[in-house]
Amino acid sequence: MRFIRKSLYTLLCLLVLAVIIIYFVAQTSYAAKWISQWVNDNSPYQLSLGNLDYSITEPSQLILHNVELSQQKQPTLLKAEKITLGLTSSLWQPKLHFSTLELENGTLSLSAKTAISLAVSSDRFQLRNMAVNLETPDITLQGERVNGGIIPWVLSANPLPDSDNHFEFSADKLLLNGIETHKALIQGNVDNQQIIFNNVGADLANGLLTGSGKRNAEGHWIVDNLRLSDVKYQSQQTLNQLFDQIEQLTGHTDITLNRLDLLNANIQGTDWAFSDLSLSVKDLMLVKGNWQAQSGTINMNAYDVVYGNQHLVSPVLNLGLEDNNVKIKQFSSRWQDGLVRASGIWQRDSQTLTLDDVALTSLLYTLPKDWLTELKQTPPNWLRELHITKFTTNRSILIDINPEFPFQFTALDSNGSDLYLIKDHQFGIWGGQLSFNASEATLNKIDLRHPSVILTATPEAITVSEMSAFTKEGLIEGKVTLGQQPERTLNLALSGRSVPVNILQSWGWQSIPLQGNGNINLQLSGNLVDRQTSDSKLKGSLKMVNDTGQMLTQYPLSQVEIPVEPDISVPEVPNSEEETPATTPEVPQESPFG
């Protein structure tokens, strides 16, 4: 009996010693290497393990050090200096379950493209000072010094949580779809495959971002409230490039904006800038980059806006979005030392912009150097037609400094109705009535007083029914009809009384061998554009008599022959009573009106 008791004591001591030996050996690097090798040989994963820690004082906790995990021939999924596992009774079941799973000081990379067969879950999943890389079809996220957790957590092929849980995360730096934020905080929960963001906050572009919203089971993002304040953003992009980037960010998913507010923002890029910008967007949906709305609104105001060589001061824009229409409830701005005001509607189906009322007041506007070339350019795709129901200009100055034909209109007033300025993506005056007058004008160094023009346009022709202006001592009047077809058929009648006889020479006519004031009569007709030669093809005549009785008749000689008649003679001596032989006017090298 004593022998049996002694043998049992000896066996018990050996068992205790074996446990102690196993306890210490298991925490050595040799055991860690053996475990790593076993995982590598018996699973599709590659595991590198530094060593294990296990304390009898905390028997439900196992600590792994210097862990690196990846799939065969795939980038690293997890790298951490320390992993703490909370052991449970279900640890050895086919699905590994822990009471806690904590990752510390490392990198976690998850992607929807990576097929994960490892079944792991925990009551609480915790990150401490981790870098996180997350990639889904519509989200690319990189986080630095991420802290937080999910309760509970299940590892799945979907990097985003898809089981009911609660989550809270903070990050020193968060890069979401290329947008960089700092000191980010995200709180929310997952309910019935909906990710609900109860509170989102971050420092963005030296400003503050706050918001709330959710992502439903279909991947549709619903922004209940998003507020950006005091943002200061600088970019090397043009404004079109910035809009393209935003379209790329929003073009892969559906987004509903219940409310978006941008307050006191200062943003600028290449050839554009917004100062003290405030923007409010309500009830707007973006479906694959295209907007939809039933009763949405967009309101914007700023201290000033710069786009290219245009500068708007204190612009205000209020838009209403209904079905496929954008209603311009109000647009006003200080521009070119004056005021611009407009209202109207844009129809997406027909790409037609109809402005009910456009008013320009007290402008001092110098036309761009290449404004004629710009008018020949094709308008953007969204603008097929432009219709202005009512157009007015008051007390404005219009200047063109083009050295070939400079002009200026002072105290310019105009009125227009039913104007069609763009048709089938082409600029022009395709319909409507327009009249304008000014107190003074200068056309290529010729001073005029009270110029006045009244024109009517149809798709077939532009008709100037009245055109008049006073010179220093006389009056010049005219009528013009200009065809809208490609050959641009012209019919012009111009007469002047007591006007400088060389007035037309300053406007492009050939040399006039007379001086002083006189009466003139000009008749021109033909095509401004010859389809075969692309040159002007005009015919007509100019007749004038100066105040000394000298007479002159000229023709565009490149088109017609001059008949040899006495009335084309040009006296070349000061004595008007003495006649001289007839002379032939100089042959112009180009059309008289260029």
mmCIF file of N, CA and C in Angstrom, residues 136-255:
data_model
loop_
_atom_site.group_PDB
_atom_site.id
_atom_site.type_symbol
_atom_site.label_atom_id
_atom_site.label_comp_id
_atom_site.label_asym_id
_atom_site.label_seq_id
_atom_site.Cartn_x
_atom_site.Cartn_y
_atom_site.Cartn_z
ATOM 1 N N THR A 136 -12.803 48.313 -50.773
ATOM 2 C CA THR A 136 -14.029 47.716 -51.287
ATOM 3 C C THR A 136 -14.291 48.334 -52.657
ATOM 4 N N PRO A 137 -15.306 47.876 -53.396
ATOM 5 C CA PRO A 137 -15.573 48.480 -54.711
ATOM 6 C C PRO A 137 -15.832 49.972 -54.659
ATOM 7 N N ASP A 138 -16.352 50.510 -53.556
ATOM 8 C CA ASP A 138 -16.647 51.941 -53.498
ATOM 9 C C ASP A 138 -15.907 52.678 -52.396
ATOM 10 N N ILE A 139 -15.036 51.995 -51.652
ATOM 11 C CA ILE A 139 -14.302 52.651 -50.568
ATOM 12 C C ILE A 139 -12.843 52.218 -50.611
ATOM 13 N N THR A 140 -11.954 53.193 -50.549
ATOM 14 C CA THR A 140 -10.534 52.944 -50.328
ATOM 15 C C THR A 140 -10.132 53.757 -49.111
ATOM 16 N N LEU A 141 -9.649 53.082 -48.076
ATOM 17 C CA LEU A 141 -9.383 53.752 -46.796
ATOM 18 C C LEU A 141 -8.016 53.360 -46.286
ATOM 19 N N GLN A 142 -7.266 54.357 -45.835
ATOM 20 C CA GLN A 142 -6.001 54.134 -45.137
ATOM 21 C C GLN A 142 -6.017 54.957 -43.853
ATOM 22 N N GLY A 143 -5.770 54.286 -42.725
ATOM 23 C CA GLY A 143 -5.769 54.962 -41.430
ATOM 24 C C GLY A 143 -4.460 54.765 -40.705
ATOM 25 N N GLU A 144 -4.025 55.798 -39.986
ATOM 26 C CA GLU A 144 -2.804 55.740 -39.182
ATOM 27 C C GLU A 144 -3.155 55.954 -37.713
ATOM 28 N N ARG A 145 -2.475 55.159 -36.844
ATOM 29 C CA ARG A 145 -2.703 55.212 -35.388
ATOM 30 C C ARG A 145 -4.197 55.108 -35.081
ATOM 31 N N VAL A 146 -4.764 54.014 -35.558
ATOM 32 C CA VAL A 146 -6.189 53.756 -35.370
ATOM 33 C C VAL A 146 -6.396 53.076 -34.027
ATOM 34 N N ASN A 147 -7.358 53.579 -33.255
ATOM 35 C CA ASN A 147 -7.762 52.980 -31.994
ATOM 36 C C ASN A 147 -9.271 52.815 -32.007
ATOM 37 N N GLY A 148 -9.736 51.725 -31.392
ATOM 38 C CA GLY A 148 -11.171 51.513 -31.332
ATOM 39 C C GLY A 148 -11.509 50.050 -31.362
ATOM 40 N N GLY A 149 -12.806 49.764 -31.553
ATOM 41 C CA GLY A 149 -13.201 48.374 -31.531
ATOM 42 C C GLY A 149 -14.606 48.154 -32.035
ATOM 43 N N ILE A 150 -14.929 46.842 -32.178
ATOM 44 C CA ILE A 150 -16.239 46.395 -32.631
ATOM 45 C C ILE A 150 -16.761 45.366 -31.633
ATOM 46 N N ILE A 151 -18.013 45.484 -31.245
ATOM 47 C CA ILE A 151 -18.647 44.569 -30.300
ATOM 48 C C ILE A 151 -19.984 44.097 -30.875
ATOM 49 N N PRO A 152 -20.165 42.795 -31.143
ATOM 50 C CA PRO A 152 -19.146 41.748 -31.340
ATOM 51 C C PRO A 152 -18.569 41.843 -32.745
ATOM 52 N N TRP A 153 -17.683 40.855 -33.090
ATOM 53 C CA TRP A 153 -16.996 40.933 -34.382
ATOM 54 C C TRP A 153 -16.859 39.542 -34.977
ATOM 55 N N VAL A 154 -17.052 39.473 -36.323
ATOM 56 C CA VAL A 154 -16.880 38.224 -37.061
ATOM 57 C C VAL A 154 -16.052 38.525 -38.303
ATOM 58 N N LEU A 155 -14.987 37.774 -38.505
ATOM 59 C CA LEU A 155 -14.173 37.943 -39.704
ATOM 60 C C LEU A 155 -14.911 37.335 -40.886
ATOM 61 N N SER A 156 -15.070 38.155 -41.972
ATOM 62 C CA SER A 156 -15.766 37.671 -43.162
ATOM 63 C C SER A 156 -15.063 38.211 -44.403
ATOM 64 N N ALA A 157 -15.541 37.767 -45.567
ATOM 65 C CA ALA A 157 -14.950 38.238 -46.820
ATOM 66 C C ALA A 157 -15.234 39.705 -47.064
ATOM 67 N N ASN A 158 -16.285 40.231 -46.435
ATOM 68 C CA ASN A 158 -16.626 41.650 -46.581
ATOM 69 C C ASN A 158 -15.842 42.456 -45.547
ATOM 70 N N PRO A 159 -14.957 43.354 -45.993
ATOM 71 C CA PRO A 159 -14.176 44.127 -45.020
ATOM 72 C C PRO A 159 -15.030 45.015 -44.118
ATOM 73 N N LEU A 160 -16.215 45.448 -44.619
ATOM 74 C CA LEU A 160 -17.096 46.258 -43.801
ATOM 75 C C LEU A 160 -17.955 45.356 -42.912
ATOM 76 N N PRO A 161 -18.292 45.805 -41.715
ATOM 77 C CA PRO A 161 -19.135 44.984 -40.831
ATOM 78 C C PRO A 161 -20.473 44.686 -41.487
ATOM 79 N N ASP A 162 -20.918 43.412 -41.388
ATOM 80 C CA ASP A 162 -22.206 43.042 -41.955
ATOM 81 C C ASP A 162 -23.079 42.275 -40.972
ATOM 82 N N SER A 163 -22.624 42.168 -39.731
ATOM 83 C CA SER A 163 -23.438 41.561 -38.682
ATOM 84 C C SER A 163 -23.747 42.616 -37.634
ATOM 85 N N ASP A 164 -24.836 42.419 -36.899
ATOM 86 C CA ASP A 164 -25.263 43.427 -35.925
ATOM 87 C C ASP A 164 -24.191 43.633 -34.874
ATOM 88 N N ASN A 165 -23.759 44.887 -34.731
ATOM 89 C CA ASN A 165 -22.729 45.202 -33.741
ATOM 90 C C ASN A 165 -22.687 46.700 -33.499
ATOM 91 N N HIS A 166 -21.804 47.093 -32.607
ATOM 92 C CA HIS A 166 -21.527 48.498 -32.325
ATOM 93 C C HIS A 166 -20.039 48.741 -32.533
ATOM 94 N N PHE A 167 -19.702 49.892 -33.115
ATOM 95 C CA PHE A 167 -18.289 50.172 -33.382
ATOM 96 C C PHE A 167 -17.949 51.620 -33.028
ATOM 97 N N GLU A 168 -16.717 51.812 -32.631
ATOM 98 C CA GLU A 168 -16.144 53.144 -32.370
ATOM 99 C C GLU A 168 -14.684 53.115 -32.772
ATOM 100 N N PHE A 169 -14.274 54.114 -33.569
ATOM 101 C CA PHE A 169 -12.881 54.196 -34.002
ATOM 102 C C PHE A 169 -12.423 55.645 -33.994
ATOM 103 N N SER A 170 -11.145 55.825 -33.721
ATOM 104 C CA SER A 170 -10.497 57.121 -33.890
ATOM 105 C C SER A 170 -9.190 56.897 -34.619
ATOM 106 N N ALA A 171 -8.724 57.932 -35.339
ATOM 107 C CA ALA A 171 -7.483 57.815 -36.109
ATOM 108 C C ALA A 171 -6.797 59.165 -36.153
ATOM 109 N N ASP A 172 -5.481 59.148 -36.007
ATOM 110 C CA ASP A 172 -4.730 60.403 -36.154
ATOM 111 C C ASP A 172 -4.801 60.918 -37.588
ATOM 112 N N LYS A 173 -4.808 59.999 -38.546
ATOM 113 C CA LYS A 173 -4.891 60.375 -39.955
ATOM 114 C C LYS A 173 -5.733 59.345 -40.672
ATOM 115 N N LEU A 174 -6.659 59.823 -41.516
ATOM 116 C CA LEU A 174 -7.548 58.931 -42.252
ATOM 117 C C LEU A 174 -7.646 59.438 -43.688
ATOM 118 N N LEU A 175 -7.313 58.565 -44.636
ATOM 119 C CA LEU A 175 -7.387 58.894 -46.055
ATOM 120 C C LEU A 175 -8.516 58.075 -46.658
ATOM 121 N N LEU A 176 -9.630 58.738 -47.006
ATOM 122 C CA LEU A 176 -10.821 58.071 -47.523
ATOM 123 C C LEU A 176 -11.039 58.477 -48.972
ATOM 124 N N ASN A 177 -10.885 57.507 -49.884
ATOM 125 C CA ASN A 177 -11.052 57.776 -51.323
ATOM 126 C C ASN A 177 -10.242 58.993 -51.770
ATOM 127 N N GLY A 178 -9.025 59.092 -51.263
ATOM 128 C CA GLY A 178 -8.130 60.182 -51.642
ATOM 129 C C GLY A 178 -8.319 61.459 -50.863
ATOM 130 N N ILE A 179 -9.312 61.529 -49.971
ATOM 131 C CA ILE A 179 -9.559 62.725 -49.167
ATOM 132 C C ILE A 179 -8.895 62.538 -47.810
ATOM 133 N N GLU A 180 -7.995 63.431 -47.474
ATOM 134 C CA GLU A 180 -7.210 63.296 -46.251
ATOM 135 C C GLU A 180 -7.862 64.039 -45.094
ATOM 136 N N THR A 181 -8.024 63.346 -43.959
ATOM 137 C CA THR A 181 -8.551 63.949 -42.743
ATOM 138 C C THR A 181 -7.616 63.630 -41.586
ATOM 139 N N HIS A 182 -7.762 64.373 -40.496
ATOM 140 C CA HIS A 182 -6.956 64.169 -39.298
ATOM 141 C C HIS A 182 -7.869 64.158 -38.075
ATOM 142 N N LYS A 183 -7.404 63.457 -37.031
ATOM 143 C CA LYS A 183 -8.142 63.377 -35.772
ATOM 144 C C LYS A 183 -9.593 62.959 -36.024
ATOM 145 N N ALA A 184 -9.719 61.871 -36.750
ATOM 146 C CA ALA A 184 -11.046 61.395 -37.144
ATOM 147 C C ALA A 184 -11.675 60.566 -36.031
ATOM 148 N N LEU A 185 -12.991 60.669 -35.908
ATOM 149 C CA LEU A 185 -13.771 59.892 -34.953
ATOM 150 C C LEU A 185 -15.011 59.365 -35.654
ATOM 151 N N ILE A 186 -15.258 58.047 -35.526
ATOM 152 C CA ILE A 186 -16.413 57.412 -36.147
ATOM 153 C C ILE A 186 -17.102 56.549 -35.099
ATOM 154 N N GLN A 187 -18.386 56.768 -34.901
ATOM 155 C CA GLN A 187 -19.181 55.978 -33.968
ATOM 156 C C GLN A 187 -20.459 55.540 -34.667
ATOM 157 N N GLY A 188 -20.857 54.283 -34.423
ATOM 158 C CA GLY A 188 -22.084 53.816 -35.041
ATOM 159 C C GLY A 188 -22.358 52.375 -34.703
ATOM 160 N N ASN A 189 -23.269 51.793 -35.475
ATOM 161 C CA ASN A 189 -23.625 50.400 -35.274
ATOM 162 C C ASN A 189 -24.125 49.816 -36.584
ATOM 163 N N VAL A 190 -24.182 48.497 -36.618
ATOM 164 C CA VAL A 190 -24.696 47.766 -37.759
ATOM 165 C C VAL A 190 -25.995 47.104 -37.334
ATOM 166 N N ASP A 191 -27.050 47.357 -38.093
ATOM 167 C CA ASP A 191 -28.368 46.829 -37.771
ATOM 168 C C ASP A 191 -29.013 46.296 -39.047
ATOM 169 N N ASN A 192 -29.221 44.993 -39.084
ATOM 170 C CA ASN A 192 -29.867 44.363 -40.232
ATOM 171 C C ASN A 192 -29.155 44.734 -41.537
ATOM 172 N N GLN A 193 -27.820 44.578 -41.536
ATOM 173 C CA GLN A 193 -26.941 44.823 -42.675
ATOM 174 C C GLN A 193 -26.898 46.298 -43.086
ATOM 175 N N GLN A 194 -27.375 47.185 -42.265
ATOM 176 C CA GLN A 194 -27.224 48.617 -42.475
ATOM 177 C C GLN A 194 -26.133 49.152 -41.551
ATOM 178 N N ILE A 195 -25.191 49.881 -42.126
ATOM 179 C CA ILE A 195 -24.144 50.509 -41.324
ATOM 180 C C ILE A 195 -24.605 51.926 -40.995
ATOM 181 N N ILE A 196 -24.858 52.175 -39.735
ATOM 182 C CA ILE A 196 -25.398 53.459 -39.297
ATOM 183 C C ILE A 196 -24.283 54.249 -38.619
ATOM 184 N N PHE A 197 -23.992 55.430 -39.137
ATOM 185 C CA PHE A 197 -22.964 56.302 -38.569
ATOM 186 C C PHE A 197 -23.666 57.363 -37.720
ATOM 187 N N ASN A 198 -23.663 57.138 -36.414
ATOM 188 C CA ASN A 198 -24.330 58.078 -35.518
ATOM 189 C C ASN A 198 -23.550 59.375 -35.362
ATOM 190 N N ASN A 199 -22.234 59.281 -35.413
ATOM 191 C CA ASN A 199 -21.409 60.475 -35.216
ATOM 192 C C ASN A 199 -20.110 60.313 -35.991
ATOM 193 N N VAL A 200 -19.848 61.273 -36.870
ATOM 194 C CA VAL A 200 -18.602 61.302 -37.638
ATOM 195 C C VAL A 200 -17.992 62.684 -37.487
ATOM 196 N N GLY A 201 -16.738 62.732 -37.125
ATOM 197 C CA GLY A 201 -16.057 64.013 -36.974
ATOM 198 C C GLY A 201 -14.602 63.897 -37.386
ATOM 199 N N ALA A 202 -14.052 64.987 -37.932
ATOM 200 C CA ALA A 202 -12.647 64.982 -38.356
ATOM 201 C C ALA A 202 -12.211 66.394 -38.676
ATOM 202 N N ASP A 203 -10.897 66.599 -38.638
ATOM 203 C CA ASP A 203 -10.303 67.832 -39.147
ATOM 204 C C ASP A 203 -10.013 67.627 -40.626
ATOM 205 N N LEU A 204 -10.599 68.482 -41.455
ATOM 206 C CA LEU A 204 -10.459 68.354 -42.907
ATOM 207 C C LEU A 204 -10.022 69.680 -43.488
ATOM 208 N N ALA A 205 -8.850 69.684 -44.164
ATOM 209 C CA ALA A 205 -8.356 70.885 -44.843
ATOM 210 C C ALA A 205 -8.390 72.094 -43.911
ATOM 211 N N ASN A 206 -7.829 71.923 -42.719
ATOM 212 C CA ASN A 206 -7.749 72.984 -41.706
ATOM 213 C C ASN A 206 -9.123 73.439 -41.216
ATOM 214 N N GLY A 207 -10.142 72.667 -41.508
ATOM 215 C CA GLY A 207 -11.489 72.958 -41.032
ATOM 216 C C GLY A 207 -12.037 71.782 -40.252
ATOM 217 N N LEU A 208 -13.329 71.803 -40.008
ATOM 218 C CA LEU A 208 -13.972 70.782 -39.194
ATOM 219 C C LEU A 208 -15.096 70.120 -39.978
ATOM 220 N N LEU A 209 -15.120 68.791 -39.935
ATOM 221 C CA LEU A 209 -16.163 67.998 -40.569
ATOM 222 C C LEU A 209 -16.959 67.273 -39.491
ATOM 223 N N THR A 210 -18.262 67.369 -39.549
ATOM 224 C CA THR A 210 -19.154 66.603 -38.684
ATOM 225 C C THR A 210 -20.300 66.075 -39.529
ATOM 226 N N GLY A 211 -20.848 64.933 -39.123
ATOM 227 C CA GLY A 211 -21.952 64.400 -39.904
ATOM 228 C C GLY A 211 -22.517 63.131 -39.331
ATOM 229 N N SER A 212 -23.567 62.663 -39.968
ATOM 230 C CA SER A 212 -24.211 61.405 -39.618
ATOM 231 C C SER A 212 -24.897 60.875 -40.869
ATOM 232 N N GLY A 213 -25.103 59.567 -40.892
ATOM 233 C CA GLY A 213 -25.746 58.955 -42.052
ATOM 234 C C GLY A 213 -25.710 57.451 -41.944
ATOM 235 N N LYS A 214 -25.915 56.776 -43.067
ATOM 236 C CA LYS A 214 -25.908 55.320 -43.060
ATOM 237 C C LYS A 214 -25.641 54.795 -44.465
ATOM 238 N N ARG A 215 -25.299 53.516 -44.502
ATOM 239 C CA ARG A 215 -25.113 52.777 -45.756
ATOM 240 C C ARG A 215 -26.035 51.568 -45.690
ATOM 241 N N ASN A 216 -27.014 51.501 -46.607
ATOM 242 C CA ASN A 216 -27.981 50.420 -46.523
ATOM 243 C C ASN A 216 -27.412 49.127 -47.096
ATOM 244 N N ALA A 217 -28.210 48.071 -47.038
ATOM 245 C CA ALA A 217 -27.739 46.751 -47.460
ATOM 246 C C ALA A 217 -27.399 46.694 -48.937
ATOM 247 N N GLU A 218 -28.005 47.572 -49.744
ATOM 248 C CA GLU A 218 -27.722 47.601 -51.188
ATOM 249 C C GLU A 218 -26.498 48.439 -51.526
ATOM 250 N N GLY A 219 -25.843 49.018 -50.543
ATOM 251 C CA GLY A 219 -24.663 49.846 -50.794
ATOM 252 C C GLY A 219 -24.976 51.294 -51.077
ATOM 253 N N HIS A 220 -26.217 51.720 -50.839
ATOM 254 C CA HIS A 220 -26.630 53.105 -51.058
ATOM 255 C C HIS A 220 -26.295 53.928 -49.818
ATOM 256 N N TRP A 221 -25.549 55.035 -50.014
ATOM 257 C CA TRP A 221 -25.174 55.909 -48.912
ATOM 258 C C TRP A 221 -26.238 56.988 -48.730
ATOM 259 N N ILE A 222 -26.671 57.175 -47.494
ATOM 260 C CA ILE A 222 -27.656 58.196 -47.157
ATOM 261 C C ILE A 222 -27.018 59.132 -46.131
ATOM 262 N N VAL A 223 -26.772 60.368 -46.545
ATOM 263 C CA VAL A 223 -26.152 61.363 -45.673
ATOM 264 C C VAL A 223 -27.265 62.187 -45.032
ATOM 265 N N ASP A 224 -27.508 61.936 -43.753
ATOM 266 C CA ASP A 224 -28.536 62.709 -43.056
ATOM 267 C C ASP A 224 -28.086 64.144 -42.846
ATOM 268 N N ASN A 225 -26.827 64.310 -42.467
ATOM 269 C CA ASN A 225 -26.312 65.648 -42.205
ATOM 270 C C ASN A 225 -24.795 65.634 -42.360
ATOM 271 N N LEU A 226 -24.275 66.528 -43.158
ATOM 272 C CA LEU A 226 -22.826 66.658 -43.334
ATOM 273 C C LEU A 226 -22.493 68.143 -43.324
ATOM 274 N N ARG A 227 -21.599 68.516 -42.432
ATOM 275 C CA ARG A 227 -21.278 69.928 -42.238
ATOM 276 C C ARG A 227 -19.762 70.104 -42.293
ATOM 277 N N LEU A 228 -19.321 71.002 -43.176
ATOM 278 C CA LEU A 228 -17.909 71.358 -43.300
ATOM 279 C C LEU A 228 -17.781 72.850 -43.007
ATOM 280 N N SER A 229 -16.965 73.195 -42.048
ATOM 281 C CA SER A 229 -16.842 74.603 -41.673
ATOM 282 C C SER A 229 -15.374 75.015 -41.638
ATOM 283 N N ASP A 230 -15.137 76.263 -42.081
ATOM 284 C CA ASP A 230 -13.798 76.888 -42.033
ATOM 285 C C ASP A 230 -12.745 76.081 -42.792
ATOM 286 N N VAL A 231 -13.161 75.480 -43.908
ATOM 287 C CA VAL A 231 -12.237 74.688 -44.720
ATOM 288 C C VAL A 231 -11.337 75.614 -45.515
ATOM 289 N N LYS A 232 -10.052 75.307 -45.550
ATOM 290 C CA LYS A 232 -9.072 76.033 -46.367
ATOM 291 C C LYS A 232 -8.344 74.997 -47.209
ATOM 292 N N TYR A 233 -8.638 75.014 -48.517
ATOM 293 C CA TYR A 233 -8.156 73.951 -49.395
ATOM 294 C C TYR A 233 -7.470 74.559 -50.612
ATOM 295 N N GLN A 234 -6.266 74.070 -50.892
ATOM 296 C CA GLN A 234 -5.517 74.502 -52.072
ATOM 297 C C GLN A 234 -5.225 73.288 -52.941
ATOM 298 N N SER A 235 -5.373 73.468 -54.256
ATOM 299 C CA SER A 235 -5.188 72.366 -55.193
ATOM 300 C C SER A 235 -4.454 72.864 -56.419
ATOM 301 N N GLN A 236 -3.776 71.953 -57.091
ATOM 302 C CA GLN A 236 -3.140 72.255 -58.368
ATOM 303 C C GLN A 236 -4.059 71.928 -59.536
ATOM 304 N N GLN A 237 -5.273 71.490 -59.254
ATOM 305 C CA GLN A 237 -6.195 71.097 -60.297
ATOM 306 C C GLN A 237 -6.971 72.301 -60.825
ATOM 307 N N THR A 238 -7.409 72.178 -62.073
ATOM 308 C CA THR A 238 -8.381 73.135 -62.591
ATOM 309 C C THR A 238 -9.748 72.782 -61.996
ATOM 310 N N LEU A 239 -10.703 73.696 -62.154
ATOM 311 C CA LEU A 239 -12.030 73.448 -61.602
ATOM 312 C C LEU A 239 -12.692 72.249 -62.287
ATOM 313 N N ASN A 240 -12.497 72.105 -63.584
ATOM 314 C CA ASN A 240 -13.052 70.946 -64.295
ATOM 315 C C ASN A 240 -12.427 69.646 -63.800
ATOM 316 N N GLN A 241 -11.131 69.665 -63.521
ATOM 317 C CA GLN A 241 -10.473 68.471 -63.005
ATOM 318 C C GLN A 241 -10.986 68.119 -61.615
ATOM 319 N N LEU A 242 -11.263 69.132 -60.797
ATOM 320 C CA LEU A 242 -11.824 68.885 -59.472
ATOM 321 C C LEU A 242 -13.207 68.263 -59.573
ATOM 322 N N PHE A 243 -14.042 68.791 -60.480
ATOM 323 C CA PHE A 243 -15.375 68.217 -60.672
ATOM 324 C C PHE A 243 -15.276 66.782 -61.196
ATOM 325 N N ASP A 244 -14.303 66.521 -62.065
ATOM 326 C CA ASP A 244 -14.109 65.160 -62.565
ATOM 327 C C ASP A 244 -13.722 64.214 -61.428
ATOM 328 N N GLN A 245 -12.881 64.696 -60.514
ATOM 329 C CA GLN A 245 -12.485 63.873 -59.376
ATOM 330 C C GLN A 245 -13.685 63.579 -58.472
ATOM 331 N N ILE A 246 -14.516 64.586 -58.226
ATOM 332 C CA ILE A 246 -15.711 64.375 -57.410
ATOM 333 C C ILE A 246 -16.642 63.381 -58.098
ATOM 334 N N GLU A 247 -16.751 63.495 -59.420
ATOM 335 C CA GLU A 247 -17.603 62.563 -60.167
ATOM 336 C C GLU A 247 -17.072 61.145 -60.075
ATOM 337 N N GLN A 248 -15.755 60.975 -60.083
ATOM 338 C CA GLN A 248 -15.168 59.653 -59.942
ATOM 339 C C GLN A 248 -15.431 59.081 -58.553
ATOM 340 N N LEU A 249 -15.364 59.947 -57.531
ATOM 341 C CA LEU A 249 -15.595 59.489 -56.161
ATOM 342 C C LEU A 249 -17.040 59.061 -55.948
ATOM 343 N N THR A 250 -17.968 59.739 -56.613
ATOM 344 C CA THR A 250 -19.390 59.464 -56.396
ATOM 345 C C THR A 250 -20.005 58.610 -57.500
ATOM 346 N N GLY A 251 -19.218 58.279 -58.528
ATOM 347 C CA GLY A 251 -19.787 57.608 -59.686
ATOM 348 C C GLY A 251 -19.959 56.109 -59.537
ATOM 349 N N HIS A 252 -19.436 55.523 -58.422
ATOM 350 C CA HIS A 252 -19.505 54.077 -58.268
ATOM 351 C C HIS A 252 -20.656 53.636 -57.356
ATOM 352 N N THR A 253 -21.354 54.574 -56.773
ATOM 353 C CA THR A 253 -22.400 54.213 -55.831
ATOM 354 C C THR A 253 -23.495 55.274 -55.853
ATOM 355 N N ASP A 254 -24.595 54.979 -55.171
ATOM 356 C CA ASP A 254 -25.698 55.930 -55.069
ATOM 357 C C ASP A 254 -25.588 56.666 -53.739
ATOM 358 N N ILE A 255 -25.788 57.984 -53.794
ATOM 359 C CA ILE A 255 -25.670 58.815 -52.599
ATOM 360 C C ILE A 255 -26.890 59.713 -52.504
#
